[in-house]
Amino acid sequence: MSTIDSAPALLDIRGLSITYGHGDEAVIAAENIDLALQPGEIVALVGESGSGKSTLSKAIIGLLPESARILDGNIDLAGANLLDMAAKELESIRGRRIGMVPQDPGASLDPVKTVGSQISEVFRLHPQGPKRSKAQLRAEVIRLLELVGIDTPEQRIGQYPHELSGGLKQRVLIAIAFALEPELLIADEPTSALDVTVQQTILEVFTKLARELGTAVIFVTHDLAVATDIADRIVVMQHGRIREDRPVREILRAPEDPYTRMLLTEATASGDDSRTTADARGIEVPAIEVAGLGKIFGSGKTERAAVEEVSFAVRPGTTFSLVGESGSGKSTTARMIMRLLEPSAGTVKIHGQDVTHVRGAAKRELWRSLQLVYQNPDSALDPRYSVSRIISEPLENYKVGSKAERKIRVAELLDAVNLPGRMAALGAKELSGGQRQRVAIARALALGAKTLVLDEALSALDVLTQAQILALLEDLQVNQGLSYLFISHDLHVVERISHDVGVMRQGRLVEVGAAAQVLNNPASEYTRLLLDSNPGALLREMATN
């Protein structure tokens, strides 16, 4: 049951049930949901992908897809049932009384409109009080940008989204969401794409505004650490039902539901000491070795060093994690190692072979042994293809095996990533996020690659799916002797999987060493800042007591 006081609730959801599809094919997405929020209360809605979090959020804001059907229940906002309202009335409420902070700032802002025009558009869509002059509107936009901590707002209003970092774009979206001081705000994974230091700053801005304006917040997240940092209450969802709804400290101290206990176990699990202290097995040729690697973009006055003097080695059969903020040079380094980007300086060796300047057929041959697993499996897999075709595509491109042999190889790869053979016939869009990432890993291994570069490969997944993919990567590493260069901004995941860690800042490596040493006893002040910014301080504190 919901934990609510005797005061009238701002949002009161009772007996809400929603399905997708019709007849025998109907799937229950939300079942008998009861949830209440007081004015100014911050509630975190947590659960794995498919738990019903997004369905519930979309139902509140009136943006369910056409395939959804509300079977029963009420959604009352300050005593008025939103489900009884006409589309026009709901439109007037969205933005004015109910705000929304979306997940992806890059996709949510119009690339051809300036930041200032996108914020001021809110006031044109929802005119309130006396009409503002152009100067007054500009002053209000500048005030909002200052409110969310954006520097030099007078300049920013004339900039376009592509000129801003991910963190600044998310601040703009927060400014838009709070512009009309809504009573209720729904934040859908608003920091999942951001690195830990930017994430911490954004969460501080977000919670400060919510507290000052008395805005009630539903914070949708798969990250229990973030939830415990900002919420008054945590609502745990699974399979369309609310499993637990209690204050943060009560849930951390004594979770009642087995599913909540499982989420907490995964959120507080640390790496295996045997991984982080693994010794080099004699003198072995590194799987990846970079020395003095550098990359300069632009020329003359616009010249910028994105990577400078980077040197490290990935020991065979181990995981080397590269961590740092957005813009630190991690992905640029990975692209140079993959030979998708030409280095300006330094060398890259793969299994002892210098591949710094390989081209054409030699580069193509390199990609047999070195493969990249992307961040987002949704965009990495062709939605028109079956799983079988996705996995066999590298085999076809390299003319490996007959059609029958490729079919056998697909079955072997599906088995290796723990997917049933029947999934070979399914389309990518029919799979969950975790299943899609397993298919992406299977494809990467199709040609027999022994080294994988994983660029934020788990950041789009919920905590339980992350744990499953981590376990898979560990099994594959042991069984097939794989080596990983693992790029991530999630220090909790890095702790779980790494043998060695390199910390990057402003294009340079500021610290390199065994994971246990770097994460438990960092030598660099910047590494300490990253660790201090890692969400879940309360979670870790209560886990150790």
Coordinates of C-alpha atoms in Angstrom, one line a residue:
M1 CA 0.0 0.0 0.0
S2 CA 1.0 3.6 -0.5
T3 CA 2.6 5.5 2.3
I4 CA 0.5 8.7 2.5
D5 CA -0.4 11.1 5.3
S6 CA -3.8 12.4 6.1
A7 CA -3.3 15.6 4.0
P8 CA -5.1 15.6 0.7
A9 CA -2.9 14.1 -2.1
L10 CA -2.0 16.2 -5.1
L11 CA -1.9 13.1 -7.2
D12 CA -4.1 10.1 -6.3
I13 CA -4.1 7.0 -8.5
R14 CA -6.5 4.3 -7.6
G15 CA -7.0 0.8 -9.1
L16 CA -5.4 1.7 -12.4
S17 CA -5.1 -1.2 -14.9
I18 CA -3.7 -0.9 -18.4
T19 CA -3.2 -3.4 -21.2
Y20 CA -1.5 -3.3 -24.6
G21 CA -3.2 -5.0 -27.6
H22 CA -6.6 -6.6 -27.8
G23 CA -8.4 -9.9 -27.1
D24 CA -6.2 -13.0 -26.5
E25 CA -3.1 -11.0 -27.4
A26 CA -3.6 -8.3 -24.8
V27 CA -0.6 -7.9 -22.4
I28 CA -1.1 -6.4 -18.9
A29 CA 1.2 -3.4 -18.5
A30 CA -0.2 -2.1 -15.2
E31 CA -2.4 -3.9 -12.8
N32 CA -4.5 -2.4 -9.9
I33 CA -2.0 0.4 -9.3
D34 CA -2.5 2.6 -6.2
L35 CA -0.2 5.5 -5.8
A36 CA -0.5 8.9 -4.0
L37 CA 1.8 11.9 -3.9
Q38 CA 1.7 14.9 -1.6
P39 CA 2.7 18.4 -2.8
G40 CA 6.5 18.8 -2.7
E41 CA 7.1 15.0 -2.3
I42 CA 9.8 13.3 -4.4
V43 CA 8.9 9.7 -5.2
A44 CA 11.3 7.4 -7.2
L45 CA 9.7 4.8 -9.4
V46 CA 12.2 2.0 -9.8
G47 CA 12.2 -1.4 -11.5
E48 CA 13.7 -3.2 -14.5
S49 CA 12.8 -2.7 -18.1
G50 CA 9.2 -3.8 -18.8
S51 CA 8.1 -3.3 -15.1
G52 CA 5.5 -0.7 -16.0
K53 CA 7.3 2.5 -14.9
S54 CA 7.0 4.2 -18.3
T55 CA 3.4 3.0 -18.9
L56 CA 2.4 4.5 -15.6
S57 CA 4.2 7.8 -16.3
K58 CA 2.6 8.1 -19.8
A59 CA -0.8 7.4 -18.4
I60 CA -0.5 10.2 -15.9
I61 CA 0.5 12.7 -18.5
G62 CA -2.0 11.4 -21.1
L63 CA 0.5 10.2 -23.6
L64 CA -0.2 6.4 -23.8
P65 CA 0.2 4.9 -27.3
E66 CA -2.9 4.0 -29.3
S67 CA -2.3 0.3 -28.6
A68 CA -2.9 0.9 -24.8
R69 CA -6.2 0.5 -23.2
I70 CA -7.2 1.7 -19.7
L71 CA -9.4 -1.0 -18.2
D72 CA -10.1 0.5 -14.8
G73 CA -9.1 3.1 -12.3
N74 CA -8.8 6.9 -11.7
I75 CA -5.9 9.3 -11.9
D76 CA -6.9 12.4 -9.9
L77 CA -4.9 15.6 -10.0
A78 CA -6.0 17.8 -7.1
G79 CA -9.4 16.1 -7.1
A80 CA -10.0 16.1 -10.9
N81 CA -9.9 12.8 -12.7
L82 CA -7.4 13.2 -15.7
L83 CA -9.0 10.1 -17.4
D84 CA -12.3 12.0 -17.8
M85 CA -10.7 15.0 -19.5
A86 CA -11.0 15.7 -23.2
A87 CA -7.7 15.9 -25.2
K88 CA -7.9 19.7 -25.4
E89 CA -8.1 20.0 -21.6
L90 CA -5.2 17.6 -21.1
E91 CA -3.1 19.6 -23.5
S92 CA -3.6 22.7 -21.4
I93 CA -2.5 20.8 -18.3
R94 CA 0.6 19.3 -19.8
G95 CA 3.5 21.7 -19.3
R96 CA 1.4 24.1 -17.1
R97 CA 0.3 21.8 -14.2
I98 CA 2.3 18.6 -15.1
G99 CA 5.8 19.0 -16.4
M100 CA 8.1 16.5 -18.0
V101 CA 11.9 16.0 -18.1
P102 CA 12.7 13.4 -20.8
Q103 CA 15.6 10.9 -20.8
D104 CA 17.6 12.0 -23.9
P105 CA 18.4 15.7 -24.0
G106 CA 19.9 15.3 -27.5
A107 CA 16.7 13.9 -29.0
S108 CA 14.3 16.2 -27.0
L109 CA 15.6 19.6 -28.1
D110 CA 14.9 21.0 -31.6
P111 CA 18.3 21.1 -33.4
V112 CA 17.3 24.1 -35.6
K113 CA 16.0 26.3 -32.8
T114 CA 18.0 28.3 -30.4
V115 CA 18.0 27.5 -26.7
G116 CA 16.2 30.8 -25.9
S117 CA 13.4 30.3 -28.4
Q118 CA 12.7 26.8 -27.1
I119 CA 12.4 28.0 -23.5
S120 CA 10.3 31.0 -24.5
E121 CA 8.0 28.7 -26.5
V122 CA 6.6 27.4 -23.2
F123 CA 5.1 30.8 -22.4
R124 CA 3.6 31.2 -25.9
L125 CA 1.9 27.7 -25.7
H126 CA 0.6 28.4 -22.1
P127 CA 0.0 32.2 -21.8
Q128 CA -0.6 33.2 -18.2
G129 CA -1.2 36.6 -16.7
P130 CA -0.5 39.8 -18.7
K131 CA 1.2 39.4 -22.0
R132 CA 5.0 39.7 -21.8
S133 CA 7.0 42.0 -24.1
K134 CA 9.9 40.6 -26.0
A135 CA 12.3 42.1 -23.5
Q136 CA 10.4 40.7 -20.5
L137 CA 10.3 37.2 -22.2
R138 CA 14.1 37.4 -22.7
A139 CA 14.6 38.4 -19.1
E140 CA 12.5 35.5 -17.9
V141 CA 14.4 33.0 -20.1
I142 CA 17.7 34.3 -18.7
R143 CA 16.4 34.0 -15.2
L144 CA 15.4 30.4 -15.8
L145 CA 18.9 29.6 -17.2
E146 CA 20.5 31.2 -14.1
L147 CA 18.1 29.2 -11.9
V148 CA 19.4 25.9 -13.3
G149 CA 23.0 27.0 -13.0
I150 CA 23.9 27.7 -16.7
D151 CA 26.8 30.1 -17.0
T152 CA 26.7 33.2 -19.3
P153 CA 22.9 32.8 -20.0
E154 CA 22.9 36.0 -22.2
Q155 CA 25.1 34.1 -24.6
R156 CA 23.5 30.7 -24.2
I157 CA 20.0 31.9 -25.4
G158 CA 21.4 32.4 -28.9
Q159 CA 23.1 29.0 -29.0
Y160 CA 21.8 25.8 -30.6
P161 CA 21.6 22.5 -28.8
H162 CA 24.6 21.0 -30.7
E163 CA 26.8 23.8 -29.2
L164 CA 26.0 22.6 -25.6
S165 CA 27.3 19.6 -23.6
G166 CA 24.9 16.8 -22.5
G167 CA 24.8 18.3 -19.0
L168 CA 23.9 21.8 -20.3
K169 CA 21.2 20.4 -22.6
Q170 CA 19.7 18.5 -19.6
R171 CA 19.7 21.8 -17.6
V172 CA 17.8 23.5 -20.5
L173 CA 15.2 20.7 -20.3
I174 CA 14.9 21.2 -16.6
A175 CA 14.5 25.0 -17.1
I176 CA 11.7 24.3 -19.6
A177 CA 10.0 21.8 -17.2
F178 CA 10.0 24.2 -14.3
A179 CA 9.3 27.4 -16.3
L180 CA 5.6 27.4 -15.4
E181 CA 6.1 26.1 -11.9
P182 CA 4.0 22.9 -12.4
E183 CA 2.4 21.2 -9.4
L184 CA 3.7 17.8 -10.6
L185 CA 6.8 16.9 -12.6
I186 CA 7.6 13.5 -14.2
A187 CA 11.3 12.9 -14.8
D188 CA 12.0 9.9 -17.0
E189 CA 15.6 8.6 -16.5
P190 CA 16.8 12.3 -16.8
T191 CA 20.4 11.5 -15.9
S192 CA 21.0 8.0 -17.2
A193 CA 23.1 9.2 -20.2
L194 CA 25.3 11.5 -18.1
D195 CA 28.6 10.8 -16.4
V196 CA 28.7 10.8 -12.5
T197 CA 30.0 14.3 -11.9
V198 CA 27.5 15.9 -14.3
Q199 CA 24.8 13.6 -13.0
Q200 CA 25.4 14.7 -9.4
T201 CA 25.3 18.4 -10.4
I202 CA 22.0 17.9 -12.4
L203 CA 20.4 16.1 -9.5
E204 CA 21.4 18.8 -7.1
V205 CA 19.8 21.5 -9.4
F206 CA 16.7 19.4 -9.9
T207 CA 16.0 18.6 -6.2
K208 CA 16.8 22.2 -5.1
L209 CA 14.2 23.5 -7.6
A210 CA 11.6 20.9 -6.6
R211 CA 12.0 21.7 -2.9
E212 CA 12.0 25.5 -3.4
L213 CA 8.9 25.5 -5.7
G214 CA 7.1 22.7 -3.7
T215 CA 6.8 20.6 -6.9
A216 CA 5.8 17.0 -6.5
V217 CA 8.1 14.7 -8.5
I218 CA 7.8 11.2 -9.9
F219 CA 11.4 10.3 -10.7
V220 CA 11.5 7.3 -13.0
T221 CA 14.8 5.4 -12.9
H222 CA 16.4 1.9 -13.1
D223 CA 19.3 3.2 -10.9
L224 CA 18.5 2.4 -7.2
A225 CA 21.6 4.4 -6.1
V226 CA 20.2 7.6 -7.7
A227 CA 16.7 6.9 -6.3
T228 CA 18.0 6.7 -2.7
D229 CA 20.0 9.9 -3.2
I230 CA 17.1 12.1 -4.1
A231 CA 13.8 10.5 -3.1
D232 CA 11.6 10.7 0.0
R233 CA 9.9 7.4 -1.0
I234 CA 10.7 4.5 -3.3
V235 CA 8.0 2.7 -5.3
V236 CA 9.2 -0.6 -6.6
M237 CA 7.5 -2.0 -9.7
Q238 CA 7.7 -5.4 -11.3
H239 CA 5.5 -7.0 -14.0
G240 CA 3.0 -4.0 -13.9
R241 CA 2.4 -4.2 -10.2
I242 CA 3.7 -2.1 -7.2
R243 CA 5.7 -4.5 -5.1
E244 CA 6.7 -2.1 -2.4
D245 CA 6.0 1.6 -1.5
R246 CA 7.8 3.0 1.5
P247 CA 10.2 5.8 2.7
V248 CA 13.8 5.4 1.5
R249 CA 15.4 4.5 4.8
E250 CA 12.7 2.0 5.7
I251 CA 13.2 0.2 2.4
L252 CA 17.0 0.2 2.7
R253 CA 16.8 -0.9 6.3
A254 CA 14.3 -3.8 5.9
P255 CA 13.0 -4.5 2.4
E256 CA 9.8 -6.5 2.6
D257 CA 9.5 -7.9 -0.9
P258 CA 11.9 -10.5 -2.4
Y259 CA 12.2 -8.5 -5.6
T260 CA 13.2 -5.3 -3.7
R261 CA 15.8 -7.4 -1.8
M262 CA 17.2 -8.6 -5.1
L263 CA 17.4 -5.1 -6.5
L264 CA 19.3 -3.9 -3.4
T265 CA 21.6 -6.9 -3.5
E266 CA 22.6 -6.0 -7.1
A267 CA 22.9 -2.3 -6.3
T268 CA 25.3 -2.9 -3.4
A269 CA 27.3 -5.9 -4.9
S270 CA 31.0 -5.2 -5.4
G271 CA 33.6 -6.8 -7.6
D272 CA 35.2 -10.1 -6.9
D273 CA 38.6 -9.5 -5.3
S274 CA 40.2 -12.2 -7.4
R275 CA 39.3 -10.1 -10.5
T276 CA 40.7 -6.8 -9.2
T277 CA 44.0 -8.3 -7.9
A278 CA 44.6 -10.7 -10.8
D279 CA 48.3 -10.9 -11.5
A280 CA 49.7 -10.9 -15.0
R281 CA 50.3 -14.5 -16.1
G282 CA 53.9 -14.4 -16.9
I283 CA 55.2 -12.3 -19.8
E284 CA 52.4 -12.1 -22.3
V285 CA 51.8 -9.9 -25.3
P286 CA 49.0 -7.4 -24.4
A287 CA 45.7 -7.7 -26.1
I288 CA 45.7 -4.0 -26.7
E289 CA 48.7 -1.7 -26.2
V290 CA 48.7 2.0 -26.8
A291 CA 51.8 4.3 -26.4
G292 CA 51.8 8.1 -26.6
L293 CA 48.4 8.1 -28.3
G294 CA 47.2 11.6 -29.3
K295 CA 44.5 13.1 -31.4
I296 CA 44.2 16.7 -32.5
F297 CA 41.0 18.1 -34.1
G298 CA 41.0 21.3 -36.2
S299 CA 43.9 23.4 -37.1
G300 CA 45.4 26.9 -36.4
K301 CA 43.2 28.8 -34.0
T302 CA 40.6 26.1 -33.9
E303 CA 43.2 23.3 -33.0
R304 CA 42.1 21.2 -30.0
A305 CA 43.9 18.3 -28.4
A306 CA 41.2 15.7 -27.7
V307 CA 43.7 13.0 -26.5
E308 CA 47.3 13.6 -25.4
E309 CA 50.1 11.2 -24.5
V310 CA 47.8 8.3 -23.6
S311 CA 49.6 5.0 -22.8
F312 CA 48.2 1.8 -21.3
A313 CA 47.9 -2.0 -21.9
V314 CA 45.1 -4.5 -21.7
R315 CA 46.4 -7.8 -20.3
P316 CA 45.2 -10.9 -22.2
G317 CA 42.0 -12.4 -20.6
T318 CA 41.4 -9.3 -18.4
T319 CA 39.2 -6.2 -18.4
F320 CA 40.7 -2.7 -18.6
S321 CA 38.2 0.0 -17.8
L322 CA 38.6 3.5 -19.1
V323 CA 36.5 6.0 -17.0
G324 CA 36.1 9.8 -17.0
E325 CA 33.6 12.5 -17.7
S326 CA 32.0 13.3 -21.0
G327 CA 34.6 15.0 -23.2
S328 CA 37.5 13.4 -21.4
G329 CA 38.7 11.5 -24.5
K330 CA 37.5 8.0 -23.7
S331 CA 35.5 7.4 -26.9
T332 CA 38.0 9.1 -29.1
T333 CA 40.7 6.8 -27.7
A334 CA 38.5 3.8 -28.4
R335 CA 37.8 4.9 -31.9
M336 CA 41.6 5.3 -32.6
I337 CA 42.2 1.8 -31.2
M338 CA 39.4 0.4 -33.4
R339 CA 41.1 2.3 -36.4
L340 CA 37.8 4.2 -37.0
L341 CA 39.8 7.4 -36.4
E342 CA 43.4 8.3 -37.5
P343 CA 45.8 9.0 -34.5
S344 CA 47.7 12.3 -34.7
A345 CA 50.5 10.7 -32.6
G346 CA 51.5 7.5 -30.9
T347 CA 51.0 3.8 -31.7
V348 CA 48.3 1.1 -31.3
K349 CA 49.2 -2.5 -31.1
I350 CA 46.7 -5.4 -31.1
H351 CA 48.1 -8.7 -29.9
G352 CA 51.6 -7.4 -30.6
Q353 CA 50.9 -6.2 -34.1
D354 CA 51.3 -2.5 -34.9
V355 CA 48.0 -1.4 -36.5
T356 CA 48.5 2.4 -36.1
H357 CA 48.2 3.1 -39.8
V358 CA 46.6 0.0 -41.3
R359 CA 44.2 0.6 -44.2
G360 CA 42.0 -1.3 -46.6
A361 CA 42.3 -5.1 -46.4
A362 CA 44.6 -4.9 -43.4
K363 CA 42.1 -3.0 -41.4
R364 CA 39.3 -5.4 -42.5
E365 CA 41.5 -8.3 -41.3
L366 CA 42.1 -6.5 -37.9
W367 CA 38.3 -6.4 -37.3
R368 CA 38.2 -10.2 -37.3
S369 CA 40.0 -10.2 -34.0
L370 CA 38.9 -6.8 -32.6
Q371 CA 35.3 -5.9 -32.4
L372 CA 33.2 -3.0 -31.0
V373 CA 30.0 -3.4 -28.9
Y374 CA 28.0 -0.1 -29.0
Q375 CA 26.2 1.7 -26.2
N376 CA 22.7 1.4 -27.6
P377 CA 21.6 -2.0 -29.0
D378 CA 18.4 -0.4 -30.4
S379 CA 20.4 1.7 -32.9
A380 CA 23.2 -0.9 -33.4
L381 CA 20.8 -3.6 -34.7
D382 CA 18.9 -3.3 -38.0
P383 CA 15.2 -3.5 -37.1
R384 CA 14.4 -5.0 -40.5
Y385 CA 16.6 -8.1 -39.9
S386 CA 16.0 -11.3 -38.0
V387 CA 18.3 -12.2 -35.1
S388 CA 19.8 -14.9 -37.3
R389 CA 20.7 -12.5 -40.1
I390 CA 22.1 -9.9 -37.7
I391 CA 24.5 -12.4 -36.2
S392 CA 25.4 -14.1 -39.5
E393 CA 26.0 -10.8 -41.3
P394 CA 29.7 -10.6 -40.5
L395 CA 30.1 -14.2 -41.6
E396 CA 28.4 -13.3 -45.0
N397 CA 30.5 -10.1 -45.4
Y398 CA 33.7 -12.1 -44.8
K399 CA 32.4 -15.1 -46.9
V400 CA 32.9 -17.5 -44.0
G401 CA 31.3 -20.9 -44.4
S402 CA 28.4 -22.2 -46.3
K403 CA 24.8 -21.2 -45.6
A404 CA 24.3 -24.4 -43.5
E405 CA 27.6 -23.8 -41.6
R406 CA 26.6 -20.2 -40.9
K407 CA 23.3 -21.4 -39.5
I408 CA 25.2 -23.8 -37.1
R409 CA 27.5 -20.9 -36.1
V410 CA 24.5 -18.7 -35.3
A411 CA 23.1 -21.5 -33.1
E412 CA 26.4 -21.8 -31.3
L413 CA 26.6 -18.1 -30.7
L414 CA 23.1 -17.8 -29.4
D415 CA 23.9 -20.6 -27.0
A416 CA 27.1 -18.8 -26.0
V417 CA 25.2 -15.7 -25.0
N418 CA 22.4 -17.7 -23.3
L419 CA 19.6 -17.1 -25.8
P420 CA 17.3 -19.9 -26.9
G421 CA 17.7 -21.1 -30.5
R422 CA 14.1 -20.1 -31.3
M423 CA 15.0 -16.4 -31.1
A424 CA 17.0 -16.7 -34.3
A425 CA 13.7 -16.2 -36.3
L426 CA 12.6 -13.1 -34.2
G427 CA 13.1 -9.5 -35.3
A428 CA 15.3 -7.2 -33.2
K429 CA 12.3 -5.1 -32.2
E430 CA 10.7 -8.2 -30.6
L431 CA 13.5 -8.5 -28.1
S432 CA 14.1 -6.8 -24.7
G433 CA 17.0 -4.4 -24.2
G434 CA 19.0 -7.1 -22.5
Q435 CA 18.3 -9.6 -25.2
R436 CA 19.3 -7.1 -27.9
Q437 CA 22.6 -6.5 -26.2
R438 CA 23.2 -10.3 -26.0
V439 CA 22.6 -10.4 -29.8
A440 CA 25.1 -7.5 -30.3
I441 CA 27.7 -9.4 -28.3
A442 CA 27.0 -12.6 -30.3
R443 CA 27.5 -10.7 -33.5
A444 CA 30.8 -9.2 -32.2
L445 CA 32.1 -12.8 -31.6
A446 CA 30.9 -14.2 -34.9
L447 CA 34.3 -14.1 -36.6
G448 CA 36.2 -15.3 -33.6
A449 CA 37.2 -12.0 -32.1
K450 CA 39.3 -12.3 -28.9
T451 CA 39.2 -8.7 -27.9
L452 CA 36.1 -6.5 -27.5
V453 CA 35.9 -2.8 -27.0
L454 CA 32.7 -2.1 -25.1
D455 CA 31.7 1.6 -25.3
E456 CA 29.1 2.3 -22.5
A457 CA 27.6 -1.1 -23.5
L458 CA 25.5 -1.3 -20.3
S459 CA 24.4 2.3 -19.7
A460 CA 21.0 1.8 -21.4
L461 CA 20.1 -1.2 -19.3
D462 CA 18.4 -1.5 -15.9
V463 CA 20.3 -2.8 -12.9
L464 CA 19.2 -6.5 -13.1
T465 CA 19.8 -6.7 -16.8
Q466 CA 23.2 -5.1 -16.3
A467 CA 24.0 -7.8 -13.7
Q468 CA 23.0 -10.5 -16.2
I469 CA 25.1 -9.0 -19.0
L470 CA 28.1 -8.6 -16.6
A471 CA 27.8 -12.2 -15.6
L472 CA 27.6 -13.2 -19.3
L473 CA 30.8 -11.1 -20.1
E474 CA 32.6 -12.7 -17.2
D475 CA 31.6 -16.2 -18.3
L476 CA 32.7 -15.5 -21.9
Q477 CA 36.0 -14.1 -20.7
V478 CA 36.7 -17.2 -18.7
N479 CA 35.5 -19.7 -21.3
Q480 CA 36.8 -18.1 -24.4
G481 CA 39.8 -16.2 -23.1
L482 CA 38.4 -12.8 -24.1
S483 CA 40.0 -9.4 -23.3
Y484 CA 37.9 -6.3 -22.8
L485 CA 38.5 -2.6 -23.1
F486 CA 35.5 -1.4 -21.1
I487 CA 34.5 2.3 -21.4
S488 CA 32.0 3.5 -18.8
H489 CA 30.9 6.4 -16.7
D490 CA 29.3 4.0 -14.2
L491 CA 31.8 3.4 -11.4
H492 CA 29.6 0.7 -9.8
V493 CA 29.7 -1.3 -13.0
V494 CA 33.5 -0.6 -13.4
E495 CA 34.1 -2.0 -9.9
R496 CA 32.2 -5.1 -10.7
I497 CA 34.0 -6.1 -13.9
S498 CA 37.5 -4.5 -13.9
H499 CA 41.0 -6.0 -13.4
D500 CA 42.7 -2.6 -14.2
V501 CA 41.4 0.9 -14.5
G502 CA 42.5 4.1 -16.3
V503 CA 41.0 7.4 -15.4
M504 CA 40.9 10.1 -18.1
R505 CA 40.5 13.8 -17.8
Q506 CA 40.7 16.5 -20.5
G507 CA 42.3 14.0 -22.9
R508 CA 45.0 12.7 -20.5
L509 CA 45.3 9.7 -18.3
V510 CA 45.5 11.0 -14.7
E511 CA 45.7 7.5 -13.1
V512 CA 46.3 3.9 -14.1
G513 CA 46.5 0.8 -12.0
A514 CA 44.8 -2.3 -10.5
A515 CA 41.1 -1.7 -10.0
A516 CA 41.3 -2.3 -6.3
Q517 CA 44.1 0.2 -5.9
V518 CA 42.5 2.9 -8.1
L519 CA 38.9 2.6 -6.7
N520 CA 39.8 2.0 -3.0
N521 CA 42.9 4.1 -2.6
P522 CA 43.1 6.6 -5.5
A523 CA 46.3 8.7 -5.9
S524 CA 44.7 11.4 -8.0
E525 CA 42.5 14.2 -6.6
Y526 CA 40.3 13.9 -9.7
T527 CA 39.7 10.2 -9.2
R528 CA 38.6 11.0 -5.6
L529 CA 36.2 13.6 -7.0
L530 CA 34.7 11.0 -9.4
L531 CA 34.3 8.4 -6.6
D532 CA 32.7 11.1 -4.3
S533 CA 30.3 11.9 -7.1
N534 CA 29.2 8.3 -7.5
P535 CA 25.5 8.1 -6.6
G536 CA 24.2 5.9 -3.7
A537 CA 26.0 7.3 -0.7
L538 CA 23.1 6.4 1.6
L539 CA 22.8 3.0 0.0
R540 CA 26.5 2.2 0.6
E541 CA 26.3 3.6 4.1
M542 CA 23.3 1.5 5.1
A543 CA 24.8 -1.6 3.4
T544 CA 27.9 -1.5 5.5
N545 CA 26.0 -1.0 8.8

